[in-house]
Tab-separated table of C-alpha atoms in Angstrom:
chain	number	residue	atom	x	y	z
O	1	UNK	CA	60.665	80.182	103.503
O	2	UNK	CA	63.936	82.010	102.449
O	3	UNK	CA	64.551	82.075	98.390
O	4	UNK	CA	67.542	80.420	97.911
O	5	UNK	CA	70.930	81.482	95.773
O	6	UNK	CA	74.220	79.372	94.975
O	7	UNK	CA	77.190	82.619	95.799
O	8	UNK	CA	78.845	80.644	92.327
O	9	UNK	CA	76.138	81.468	90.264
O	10	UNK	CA	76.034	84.743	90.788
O	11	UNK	CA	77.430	87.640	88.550
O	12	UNK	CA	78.791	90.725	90.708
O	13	UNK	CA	76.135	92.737	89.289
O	14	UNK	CA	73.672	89.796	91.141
O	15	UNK	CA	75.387	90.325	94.395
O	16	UNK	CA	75.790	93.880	94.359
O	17	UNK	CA	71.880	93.538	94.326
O	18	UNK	CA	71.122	91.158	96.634
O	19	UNK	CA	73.356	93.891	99.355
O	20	UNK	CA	70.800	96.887	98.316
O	21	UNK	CA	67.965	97.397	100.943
O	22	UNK	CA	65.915	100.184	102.184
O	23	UNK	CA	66.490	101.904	98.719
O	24	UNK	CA	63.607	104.391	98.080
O	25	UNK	CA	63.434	104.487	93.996
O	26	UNK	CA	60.661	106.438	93.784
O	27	UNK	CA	61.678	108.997	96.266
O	28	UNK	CA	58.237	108.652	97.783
O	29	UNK	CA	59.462	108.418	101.445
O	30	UNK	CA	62.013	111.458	101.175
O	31	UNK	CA	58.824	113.251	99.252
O	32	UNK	CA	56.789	112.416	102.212
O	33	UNK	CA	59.504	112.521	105.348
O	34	UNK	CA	60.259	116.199	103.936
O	35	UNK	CA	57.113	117.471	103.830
O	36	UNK	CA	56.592	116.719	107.392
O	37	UNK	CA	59.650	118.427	108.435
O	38	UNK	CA	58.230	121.342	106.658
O	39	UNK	CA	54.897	121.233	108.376
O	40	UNK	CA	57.436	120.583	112.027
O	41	UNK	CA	59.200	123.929	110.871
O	42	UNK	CA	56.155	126.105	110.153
O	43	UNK	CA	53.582	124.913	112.366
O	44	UNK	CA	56.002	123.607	115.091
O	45	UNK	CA	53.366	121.897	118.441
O	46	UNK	CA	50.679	122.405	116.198
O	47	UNK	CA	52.028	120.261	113.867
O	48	UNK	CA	53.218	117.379	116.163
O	49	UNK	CA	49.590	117.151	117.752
O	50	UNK	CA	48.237	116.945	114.134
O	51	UNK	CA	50.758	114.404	113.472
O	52	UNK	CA	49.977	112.354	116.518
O	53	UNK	CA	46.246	112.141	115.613
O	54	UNK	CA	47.631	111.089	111.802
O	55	UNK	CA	49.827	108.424	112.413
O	56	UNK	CA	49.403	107.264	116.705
O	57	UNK	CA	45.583	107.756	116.387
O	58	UNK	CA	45.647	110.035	119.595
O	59	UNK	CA	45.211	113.135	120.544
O	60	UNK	CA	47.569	114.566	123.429
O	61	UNK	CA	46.842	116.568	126.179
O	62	UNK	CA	50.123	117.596	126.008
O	63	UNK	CA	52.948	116.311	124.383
O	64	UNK	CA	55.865	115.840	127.164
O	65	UNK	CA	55.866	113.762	130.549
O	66	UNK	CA	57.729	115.973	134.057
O	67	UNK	CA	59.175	114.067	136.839
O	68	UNK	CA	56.650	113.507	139.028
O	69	UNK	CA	53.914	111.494	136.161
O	70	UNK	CA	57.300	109.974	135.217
O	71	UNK	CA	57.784	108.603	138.666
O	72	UNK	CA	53.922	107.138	138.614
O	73	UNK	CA	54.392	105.306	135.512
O	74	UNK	CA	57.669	104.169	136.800
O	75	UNK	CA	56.037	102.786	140.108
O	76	UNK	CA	54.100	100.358	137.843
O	77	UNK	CA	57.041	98.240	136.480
O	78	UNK	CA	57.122	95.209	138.128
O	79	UNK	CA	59.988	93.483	140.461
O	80	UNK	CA	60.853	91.407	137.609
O	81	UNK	CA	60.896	93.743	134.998
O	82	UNK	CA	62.768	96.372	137.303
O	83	UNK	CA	65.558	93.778	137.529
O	84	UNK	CA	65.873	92.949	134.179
O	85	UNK	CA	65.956	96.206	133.330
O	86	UNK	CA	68.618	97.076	135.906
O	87	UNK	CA	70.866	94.168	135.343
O	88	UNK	CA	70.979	95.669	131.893
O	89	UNK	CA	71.721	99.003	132.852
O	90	UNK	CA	74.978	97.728	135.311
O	91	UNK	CA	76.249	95.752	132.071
O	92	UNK	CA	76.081	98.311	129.322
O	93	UNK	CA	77.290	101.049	132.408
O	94	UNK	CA	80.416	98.778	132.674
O	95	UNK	CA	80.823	97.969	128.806
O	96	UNK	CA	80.989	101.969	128.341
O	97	UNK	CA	82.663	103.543	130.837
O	98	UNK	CA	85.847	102.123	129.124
O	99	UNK	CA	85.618	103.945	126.525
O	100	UNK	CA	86.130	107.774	127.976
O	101	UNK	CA	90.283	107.421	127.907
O	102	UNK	CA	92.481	110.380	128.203
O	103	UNK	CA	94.972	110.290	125.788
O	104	UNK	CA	98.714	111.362	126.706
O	105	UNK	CA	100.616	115.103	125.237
O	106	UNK	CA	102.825	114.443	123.266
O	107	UNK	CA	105.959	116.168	122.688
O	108	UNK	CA	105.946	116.082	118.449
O	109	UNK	CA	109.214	118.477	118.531
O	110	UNK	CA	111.542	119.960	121.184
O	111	UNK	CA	109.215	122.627	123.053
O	112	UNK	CA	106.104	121.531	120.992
O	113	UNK	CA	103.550	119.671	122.614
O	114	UNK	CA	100.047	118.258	121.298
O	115	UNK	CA	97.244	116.189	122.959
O	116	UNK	CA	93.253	116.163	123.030
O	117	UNK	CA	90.818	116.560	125.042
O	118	UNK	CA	87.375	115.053	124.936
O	119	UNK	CA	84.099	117.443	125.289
O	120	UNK	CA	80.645	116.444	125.508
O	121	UNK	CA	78.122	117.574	123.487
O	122	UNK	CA	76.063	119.928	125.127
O	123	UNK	CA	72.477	119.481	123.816
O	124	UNK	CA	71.856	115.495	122.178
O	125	UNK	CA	68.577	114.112	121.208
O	126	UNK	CA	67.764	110.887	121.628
O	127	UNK	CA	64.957	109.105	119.448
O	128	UNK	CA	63.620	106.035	121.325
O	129	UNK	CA	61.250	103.778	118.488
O	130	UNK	CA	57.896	102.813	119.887
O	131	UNK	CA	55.683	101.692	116.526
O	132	UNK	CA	54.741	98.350	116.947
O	133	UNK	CA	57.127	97.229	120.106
O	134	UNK	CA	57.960	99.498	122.964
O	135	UNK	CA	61.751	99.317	123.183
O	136	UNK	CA	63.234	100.829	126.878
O	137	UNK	CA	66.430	99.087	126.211
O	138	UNK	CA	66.963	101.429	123.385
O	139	UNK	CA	66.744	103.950	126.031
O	140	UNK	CA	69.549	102.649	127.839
O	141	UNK	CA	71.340	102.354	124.977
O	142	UNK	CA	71.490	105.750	124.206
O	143	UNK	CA	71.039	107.479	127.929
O	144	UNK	CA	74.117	105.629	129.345
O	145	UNK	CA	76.730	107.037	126.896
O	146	UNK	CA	74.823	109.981	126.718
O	147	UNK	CA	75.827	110.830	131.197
O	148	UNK	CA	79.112	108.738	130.920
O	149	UNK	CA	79.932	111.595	128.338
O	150	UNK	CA	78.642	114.279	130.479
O	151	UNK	CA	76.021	115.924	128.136
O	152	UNK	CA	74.370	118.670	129.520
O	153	UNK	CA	71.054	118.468	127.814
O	154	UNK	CA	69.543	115.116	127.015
O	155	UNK	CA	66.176	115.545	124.981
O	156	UNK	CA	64.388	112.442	124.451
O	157	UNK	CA	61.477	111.550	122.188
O	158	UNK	CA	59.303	108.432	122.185
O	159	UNK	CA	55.814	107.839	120.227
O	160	UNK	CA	52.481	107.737	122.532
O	161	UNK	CA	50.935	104.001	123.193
O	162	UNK	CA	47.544	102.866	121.861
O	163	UNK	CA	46.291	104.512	124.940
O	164	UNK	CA	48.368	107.950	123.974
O	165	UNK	CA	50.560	107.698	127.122
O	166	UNK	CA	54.452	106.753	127.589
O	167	UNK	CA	55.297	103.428	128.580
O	168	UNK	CA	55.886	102.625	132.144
O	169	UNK	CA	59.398	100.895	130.955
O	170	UNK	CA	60.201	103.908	129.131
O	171	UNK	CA	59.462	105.973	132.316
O	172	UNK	CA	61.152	103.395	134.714
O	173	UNK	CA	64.161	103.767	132.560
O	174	UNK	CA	64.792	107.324	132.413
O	175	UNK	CA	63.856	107.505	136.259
O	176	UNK	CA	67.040	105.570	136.852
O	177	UNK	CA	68.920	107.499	133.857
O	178	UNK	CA	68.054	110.728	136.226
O	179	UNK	CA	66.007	112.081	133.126
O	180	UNK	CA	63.107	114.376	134.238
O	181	UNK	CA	60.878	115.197	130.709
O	182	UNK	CA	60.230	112.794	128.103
O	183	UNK	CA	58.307	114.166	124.939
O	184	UNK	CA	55.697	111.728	123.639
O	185	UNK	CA	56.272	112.069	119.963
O	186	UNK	CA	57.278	109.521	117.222
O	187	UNK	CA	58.173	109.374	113.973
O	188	UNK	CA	59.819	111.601	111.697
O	189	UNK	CA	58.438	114.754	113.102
O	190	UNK	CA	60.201	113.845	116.135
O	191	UNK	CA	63.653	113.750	114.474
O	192	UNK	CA	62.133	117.479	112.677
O	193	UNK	CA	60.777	118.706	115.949
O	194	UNK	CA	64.671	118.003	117.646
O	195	UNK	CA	66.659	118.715	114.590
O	196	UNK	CA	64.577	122.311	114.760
O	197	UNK	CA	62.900	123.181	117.849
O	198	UNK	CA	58.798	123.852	118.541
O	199	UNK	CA	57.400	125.897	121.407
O	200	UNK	CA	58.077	122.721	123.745
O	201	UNK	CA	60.807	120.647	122.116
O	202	UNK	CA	64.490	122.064	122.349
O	203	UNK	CA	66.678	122.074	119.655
O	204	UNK	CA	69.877	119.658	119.759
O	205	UNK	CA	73.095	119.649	118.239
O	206	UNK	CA	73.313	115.951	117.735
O	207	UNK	CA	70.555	113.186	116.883
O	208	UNK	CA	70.631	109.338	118.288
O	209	UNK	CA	68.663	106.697	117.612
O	210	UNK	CA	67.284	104.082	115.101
O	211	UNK	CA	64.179	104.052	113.712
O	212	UNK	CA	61.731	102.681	110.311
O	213	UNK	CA	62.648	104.318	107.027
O	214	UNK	CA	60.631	107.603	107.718
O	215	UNK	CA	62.847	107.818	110.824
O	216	UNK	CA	66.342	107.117	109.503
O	217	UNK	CA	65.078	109.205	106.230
O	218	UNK	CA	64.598	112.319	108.153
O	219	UNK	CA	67.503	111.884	110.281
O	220	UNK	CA	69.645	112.035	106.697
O	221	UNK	CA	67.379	114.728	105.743
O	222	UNK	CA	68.133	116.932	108.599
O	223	UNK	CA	71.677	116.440	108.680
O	224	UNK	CA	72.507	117.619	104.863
O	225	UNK	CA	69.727	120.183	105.295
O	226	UNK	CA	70.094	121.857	108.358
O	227	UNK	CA	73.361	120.779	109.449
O	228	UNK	CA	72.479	118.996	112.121
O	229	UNK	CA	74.582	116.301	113.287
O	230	UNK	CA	73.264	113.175	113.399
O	231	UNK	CA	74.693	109.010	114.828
O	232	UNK	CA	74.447	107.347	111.857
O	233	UNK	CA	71.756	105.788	109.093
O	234	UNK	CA	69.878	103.054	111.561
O	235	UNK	CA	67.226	101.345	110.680
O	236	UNK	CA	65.533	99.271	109.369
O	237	UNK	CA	67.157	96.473	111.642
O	238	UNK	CA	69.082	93.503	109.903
O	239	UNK	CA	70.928	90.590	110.979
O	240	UNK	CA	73.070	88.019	108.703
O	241	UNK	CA	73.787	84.892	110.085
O	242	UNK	CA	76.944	82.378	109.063
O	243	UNK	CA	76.612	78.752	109.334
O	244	UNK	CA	78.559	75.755	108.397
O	245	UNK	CA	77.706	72.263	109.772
O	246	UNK	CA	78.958	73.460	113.719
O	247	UNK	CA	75.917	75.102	113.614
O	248	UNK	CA	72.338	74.210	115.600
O	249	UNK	CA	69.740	75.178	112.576
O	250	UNK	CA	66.856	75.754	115.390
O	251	UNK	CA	69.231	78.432	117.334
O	252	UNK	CA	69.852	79.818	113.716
O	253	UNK	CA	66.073	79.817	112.709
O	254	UNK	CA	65.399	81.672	115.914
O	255	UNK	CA	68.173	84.128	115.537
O	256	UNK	CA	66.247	85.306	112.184
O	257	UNK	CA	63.234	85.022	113.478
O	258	UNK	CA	64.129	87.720	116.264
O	259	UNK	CA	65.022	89.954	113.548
O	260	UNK	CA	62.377	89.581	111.345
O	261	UNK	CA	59.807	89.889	114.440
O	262	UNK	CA	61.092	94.087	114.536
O	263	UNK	CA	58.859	95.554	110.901
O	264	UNK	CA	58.427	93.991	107.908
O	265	UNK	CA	60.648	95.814	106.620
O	266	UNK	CA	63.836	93.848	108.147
O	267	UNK	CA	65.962	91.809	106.053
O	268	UNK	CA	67.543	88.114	108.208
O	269	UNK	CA	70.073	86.585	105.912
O	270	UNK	CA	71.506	83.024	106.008
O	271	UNK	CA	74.313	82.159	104.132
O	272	UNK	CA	75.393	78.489	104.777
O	273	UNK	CA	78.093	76.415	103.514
O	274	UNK	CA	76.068	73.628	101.990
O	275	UNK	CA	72.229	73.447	100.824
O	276	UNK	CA	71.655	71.409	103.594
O	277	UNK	CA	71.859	73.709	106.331
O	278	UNK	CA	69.510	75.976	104.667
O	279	UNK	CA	66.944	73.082	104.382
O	280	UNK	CA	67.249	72.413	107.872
O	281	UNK	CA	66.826	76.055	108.738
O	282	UNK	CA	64.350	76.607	106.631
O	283	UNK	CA	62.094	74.071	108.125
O	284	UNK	CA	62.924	75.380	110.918
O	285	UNK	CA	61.855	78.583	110.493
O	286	UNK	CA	58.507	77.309	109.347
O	287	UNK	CA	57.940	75.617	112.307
O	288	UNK	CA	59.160	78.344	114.874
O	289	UNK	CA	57.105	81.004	112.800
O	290	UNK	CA	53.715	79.103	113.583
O	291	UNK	CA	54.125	80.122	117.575
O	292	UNK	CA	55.142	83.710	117.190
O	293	UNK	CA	52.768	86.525	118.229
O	294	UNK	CA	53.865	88.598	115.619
O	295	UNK	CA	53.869	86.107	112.705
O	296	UNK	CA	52.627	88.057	109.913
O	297	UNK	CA	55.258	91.012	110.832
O	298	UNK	CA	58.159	88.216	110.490
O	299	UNK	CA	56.933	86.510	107.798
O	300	UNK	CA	56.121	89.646	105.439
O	301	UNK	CA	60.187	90.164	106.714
O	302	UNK	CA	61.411	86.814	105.722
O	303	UNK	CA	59.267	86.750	102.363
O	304	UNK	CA	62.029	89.955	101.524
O	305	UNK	CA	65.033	88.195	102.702
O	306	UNK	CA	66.973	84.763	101.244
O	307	UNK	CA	69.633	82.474	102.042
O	308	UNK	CA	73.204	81.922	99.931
O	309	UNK	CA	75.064	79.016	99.494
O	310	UNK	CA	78.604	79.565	99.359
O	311	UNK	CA	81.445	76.527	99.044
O	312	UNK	CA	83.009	77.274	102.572
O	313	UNK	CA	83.537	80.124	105.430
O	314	UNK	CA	86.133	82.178	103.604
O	315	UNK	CA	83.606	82.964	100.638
O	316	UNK	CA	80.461	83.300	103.596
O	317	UNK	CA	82.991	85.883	104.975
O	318	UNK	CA	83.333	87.941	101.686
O	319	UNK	CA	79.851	88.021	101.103
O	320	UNK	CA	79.399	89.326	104.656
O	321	UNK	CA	81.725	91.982	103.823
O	322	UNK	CA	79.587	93.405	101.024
O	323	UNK	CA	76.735	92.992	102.470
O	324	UNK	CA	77.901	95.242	105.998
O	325	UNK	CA	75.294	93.756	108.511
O	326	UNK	CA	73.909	96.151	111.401
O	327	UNK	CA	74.383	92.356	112.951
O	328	UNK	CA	76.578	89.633	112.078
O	329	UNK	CA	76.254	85.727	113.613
O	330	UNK	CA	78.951	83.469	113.404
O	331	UNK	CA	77.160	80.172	113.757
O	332	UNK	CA	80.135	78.445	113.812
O	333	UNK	CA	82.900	76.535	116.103
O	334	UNK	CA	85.234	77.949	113.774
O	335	UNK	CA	84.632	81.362	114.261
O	336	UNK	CA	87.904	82.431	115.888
O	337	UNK	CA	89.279	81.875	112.987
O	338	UNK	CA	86.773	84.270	110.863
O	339	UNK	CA	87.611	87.151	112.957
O	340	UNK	CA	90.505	88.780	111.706
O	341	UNK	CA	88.351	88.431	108.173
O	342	UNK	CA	85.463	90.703	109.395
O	343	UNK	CA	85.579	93.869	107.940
O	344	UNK	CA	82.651	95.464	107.493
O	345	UNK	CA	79.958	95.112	110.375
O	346	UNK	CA	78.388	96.546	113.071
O	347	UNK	CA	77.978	94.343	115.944
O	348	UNK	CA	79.319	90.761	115.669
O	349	UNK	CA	78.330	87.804	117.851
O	350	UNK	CA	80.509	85.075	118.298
O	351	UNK	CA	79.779	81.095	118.454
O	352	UNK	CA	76.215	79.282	118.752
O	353	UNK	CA	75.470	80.184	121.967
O	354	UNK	CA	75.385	84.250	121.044
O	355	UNK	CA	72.480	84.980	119.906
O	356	UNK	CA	71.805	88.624	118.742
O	357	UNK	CA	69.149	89.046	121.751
O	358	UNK	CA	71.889	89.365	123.932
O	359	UNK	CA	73.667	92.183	122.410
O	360	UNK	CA	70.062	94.056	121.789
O	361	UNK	CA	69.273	94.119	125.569
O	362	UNK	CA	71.880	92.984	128.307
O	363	UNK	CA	75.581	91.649	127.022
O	364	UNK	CA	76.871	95.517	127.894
O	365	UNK	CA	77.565	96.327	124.051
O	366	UNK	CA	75.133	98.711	122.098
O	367	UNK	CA	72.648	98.192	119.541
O	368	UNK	CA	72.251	101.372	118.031
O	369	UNK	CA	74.463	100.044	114.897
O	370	UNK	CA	74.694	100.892	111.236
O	371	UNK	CA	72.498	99.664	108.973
O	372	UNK	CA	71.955	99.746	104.790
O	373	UNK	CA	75.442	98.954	104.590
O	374	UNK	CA	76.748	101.595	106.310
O	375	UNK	CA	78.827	99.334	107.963
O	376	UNK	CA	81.116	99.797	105.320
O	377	UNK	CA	82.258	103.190	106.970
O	378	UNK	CA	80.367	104.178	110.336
O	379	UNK	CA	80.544	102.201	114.013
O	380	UNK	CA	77.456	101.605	116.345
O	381	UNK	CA	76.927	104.700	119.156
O	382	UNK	CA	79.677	104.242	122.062
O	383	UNK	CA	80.749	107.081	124.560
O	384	UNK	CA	82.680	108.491	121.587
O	385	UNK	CA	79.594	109.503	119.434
O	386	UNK	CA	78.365	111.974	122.320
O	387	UNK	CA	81.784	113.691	122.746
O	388	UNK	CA	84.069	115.791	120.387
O	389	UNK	CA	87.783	115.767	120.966
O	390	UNK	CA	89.144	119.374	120.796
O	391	UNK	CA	93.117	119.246	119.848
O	392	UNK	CA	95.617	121.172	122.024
O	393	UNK	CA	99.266	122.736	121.321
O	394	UNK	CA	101.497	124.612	123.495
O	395	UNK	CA	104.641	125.884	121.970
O	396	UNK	CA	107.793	127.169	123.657
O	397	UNK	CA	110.294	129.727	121.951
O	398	UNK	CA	112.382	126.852	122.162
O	399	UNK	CA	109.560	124.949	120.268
O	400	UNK	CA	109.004	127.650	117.335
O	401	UNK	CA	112.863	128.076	116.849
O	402	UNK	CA	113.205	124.460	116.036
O	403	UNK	CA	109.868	123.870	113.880
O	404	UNK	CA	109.481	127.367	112.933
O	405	UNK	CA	112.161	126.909	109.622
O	406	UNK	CA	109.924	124.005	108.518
O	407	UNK	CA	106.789	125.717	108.709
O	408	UNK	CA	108.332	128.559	106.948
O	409	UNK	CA	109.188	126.242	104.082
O	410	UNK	CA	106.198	124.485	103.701
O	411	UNK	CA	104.146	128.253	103.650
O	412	UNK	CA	106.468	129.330	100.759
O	413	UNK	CA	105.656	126.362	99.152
O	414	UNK	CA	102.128	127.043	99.082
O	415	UNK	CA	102.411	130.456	98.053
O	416	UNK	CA	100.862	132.193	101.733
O	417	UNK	CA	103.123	134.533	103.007
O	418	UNK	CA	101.300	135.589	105.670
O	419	UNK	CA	101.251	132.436	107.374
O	420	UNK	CA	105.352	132.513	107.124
O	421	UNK	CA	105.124	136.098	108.369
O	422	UNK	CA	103.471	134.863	111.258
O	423	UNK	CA	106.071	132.433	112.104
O	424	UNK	CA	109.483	134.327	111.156
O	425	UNK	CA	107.941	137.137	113.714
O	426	UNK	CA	108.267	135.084	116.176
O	427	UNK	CA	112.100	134.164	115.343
O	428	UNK	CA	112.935	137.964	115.421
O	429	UNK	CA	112.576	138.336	111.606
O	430	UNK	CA	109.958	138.937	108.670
C-alpha cells in the first residue's frame, strides 16, 4: 500500500521532495490550460460548446440553466437528500456569519480618526467541480459566504452530467441559495469563460473554487495574466493524517481512503510514530480498498502517496509544517497539545472521532482550502475572501495641527515637497 520512509533517514533535500506535488515539469498542462483560454477569448460560446463535446462528450442545447428548469431539477431531490443538504446549509450559515465583524474607529491622534469598512465584491464567480463526483456541498461552500457578504452578482459554473444536464443537487442547492442561472460548463474554460466573459457568461472580478490541475492551473493563469483576482491555488485535494498509538488504524485507513476516492491525482499521507501503526494501517487500507466503488481512482491515488515514520508527535508536527496540508488529522488523544505547534495548514481536525468528511460537507467550516503547500501563506475561503475592507480617516484642524509637524518631517525626509506643501497649507503656511 503506502511506500514507507523513516523522517531520520532523510536528508532535507529528501523531504523537501517528498512536500512537492502537482508540479508540472514539463509545462504541458500550462501549454495546454493556456491554449484553451485562448480559444475561450477568441471564440468565446463557440468555444465552450466545442469544449463540452471535447472533454464532457455532450453537446448542449444551451449552455446555462433559468429558474424555472432549475426549480424542476430541484423538485427531484429526495426528502432525505433535501435534509442532508439543508442541515448542512444551517451549519456552515452559522459557522460564517461570525465572521462579518465591524471593527471600531479609532482615534490614532487627537482629532484623527481611522477605521474600515468591509465591501462586497460586486461580481464573484464561483467554480463548482463536477468530473467524476458531483459535489453540491461545494456549492454551499462557496454560495453561503458569497450572500453573507452581500455580493451582488454571483456567477456560477458547473460541468454537464453524462446525460449533458446539471445535477438535481446542484439545482436543489442554488434554489435554496436564491440563485436563478447556473452555466453548465467545466473545466478550465470555465475559469477562462468567467475570468473573461462570452456572449452568455459574465465577467467577474473574483474567482472561487477548487478544481483538478487544469482547473487550479487556469485559475493561476488568469490571475497573473489578466488580473483577475482569484481564492487561492485549490486542488488537487490532499489530506495528511498524524497518528501515534491513541489512534484507531481502521478510522485512519478510511480517512485516506476518502481522500484518495476524489482523482488520482490526490496525495493521503500518514506519518505515524512507530512502524507499527503504518502496518496496521496499511492493512487496513488494503482491506477497506477492496469495497470501494471507486477503487481504481483511490488506489492509482495511494500508489502516489507514502507514509513517514517519525520518533514522536513533535517531529510528525514539523513534518506537517513543511508539508502545508489542504487537510490535517490529528489521530491522536494528545492532540491538544499539538495545537499551538500547527503552523502551516488549511483545515485541521481534531481527535479520532473527526474525520475529514465532516469538515467537507456539514461541521459548518469550509472546504475550499489551500492546497500544493500553499498553506504556507493563504487560508481556506471564509466571508472575508468575498469582501474588501476599504480604510477610512477623518481629520479635524485640531487633528492636522497635532500630526501635521510629523508628516511634514517624514515628507522632507523623503525628498517630496509637495506632499509637505499639502500639509503646511493646511496649518496656514507653505
Amino acid at each position: 500500500m503506502l511506500k514507507a520512509y523513516s523522517y531520520a533517514k532523510l536528508s532535507a533535500l529528501e523531504i523537501a521532495g517528498l512536500c512537492e506535488r502537482n508540479i508540472d515539469v514539463s509545462n504541458k498542462i500550462s501549454k495546454t490550460v493556456e491554449e484553451i483560454i485562448d480559444r475561450v477569448k477568441d471564440a468565446g460560446d463557440h468555444a465552450l460548446s466545442d469544449f463540452a463535446e471535447k472533454f464532457d462528450g455532450v453537446i448542449p442545447e444551451r449552455l446555462f440553466v433559468e429558474k424555472e428548469e432549475l426549480g424542476k431539477l430541484a423538485a427531484q431531490v429526495n426528502e432525505k437528500a433535501r435534509k442532508a443538504l439543508q442541515v448542512a446549509y444551517a451549519n456552515i450559515y452559522k459557522f460564517h456569519q461570525t465572521q462579518l465583524a465591524r471593527e471600531e474607529k479609532i482615534e490614532t491622534t487627537g482629532g484623527v480618526s481611522c477605521w474600515r469598512e468591509y465591501r462586497a465584491i460586486q461580481k464573484v464567480g464561483l467554480y463548482i467541480p463536477g468530473g467524476t463526483a458531483v459535489l453540491p456541498s461545494t456549492l454551499l461552500m462557496l454560495g453561503i459566504p458569497a450572500k453573507i457578504a452581500g455580493c451582488r452578482d454571483i456567477v456560477v459554473c458547473c460541468p454537464p452530467g453524462k446525460d449533458g444536464k446539471l445535477s438535481p443537487y446542484i439545482a436543489y442547492v442554488a434554489k435554496i441559495l436564491g440563485i436563478e442561472k447556473v452555466y453548465i460548463v467545466g473545466g478550465a474554460q470555465a475559469i477562462a469563460a468567467m475570468a473573461l466573459g462570452t456572449e452568455t457568461i459574465p465577467k467577474v472580478s473574483k474567482l472561487f473554487g477548487p478544481g483538478n490541475q487544469y482547473v487550479t492551473r487556469a485559475k493561476m493563469i488568469v490571475h497573473s495574466r489578466y488580473g483577475v483576482a482569484i481564492d487561492m491555488p485549490a486542488g488537487p485535494s490532499e489530506v495528511l493524517v498524524i497518528a501515534d498509538e491513541s489512534c484507531r488504524p481502521d478510522f485512519v485507513a478510511a480517512d485516506l481512503l476518502a481522500q484518495a476516492e476524489h482523482s488520482p491525482d490526490s496525495q493521503a499521507i500518514l506519518v505515524a510514530t512507530s512502524a507499527g501503526i503504518i502496518e496496521k494501517v496499511n492493512k487496513s487500507l488494503s482491506d477497506q480498498l477492496a469495497e470501494l466503488p471507486r477503487m481504481e481512482i483511490a488506489g492509482k491515488a495511494l500508489s502516489n502517496s507514502y507514509a513517514i515514520e517519525t520518533a514522536n508527535l513533535n517531529e510528525a508536527v514539523t513534518f506537517a509544517n513543511h508539508y502545508a496540508s489542504e487537510h490535517l488529522i490529528l489521530a491522536s488523544e494528545q492532540y491538544e497539545s499539538l495545537i499551538p505547534q500547527i503552523r502551516n495548514a488549511g483545515s485541521v481536525f481534531l481527535g479520532n472521532f473527526a474525520p475529514e468528511a465532516a469538515g467537507d460537507y456539514a461541521s459548518g467550516t469550509n472546504h475550499t482550502l489551500p492546497t500544493s503547500g500553499f498553506a504556507r501563506a493563504y487560508s481556506g475561503v471564509s466571508v472575508d475572501a468575498f469582501v474588501k475592507k476599504v480604510t477610512f480617516q477623518h481629520i479635524t484642524e485640531e487633528g492636522i495641527a497635532n500630526l501635521g509637524p510629523i508628516i511634514e518631517t517624514l515628507a522632507e525626509i523623503e525628498g517630496l515637497e509637495a506632499h509637505r506643501r499639502s500639509v503646511a497649507i493646511r496649518r496656514g503656511g507653505i
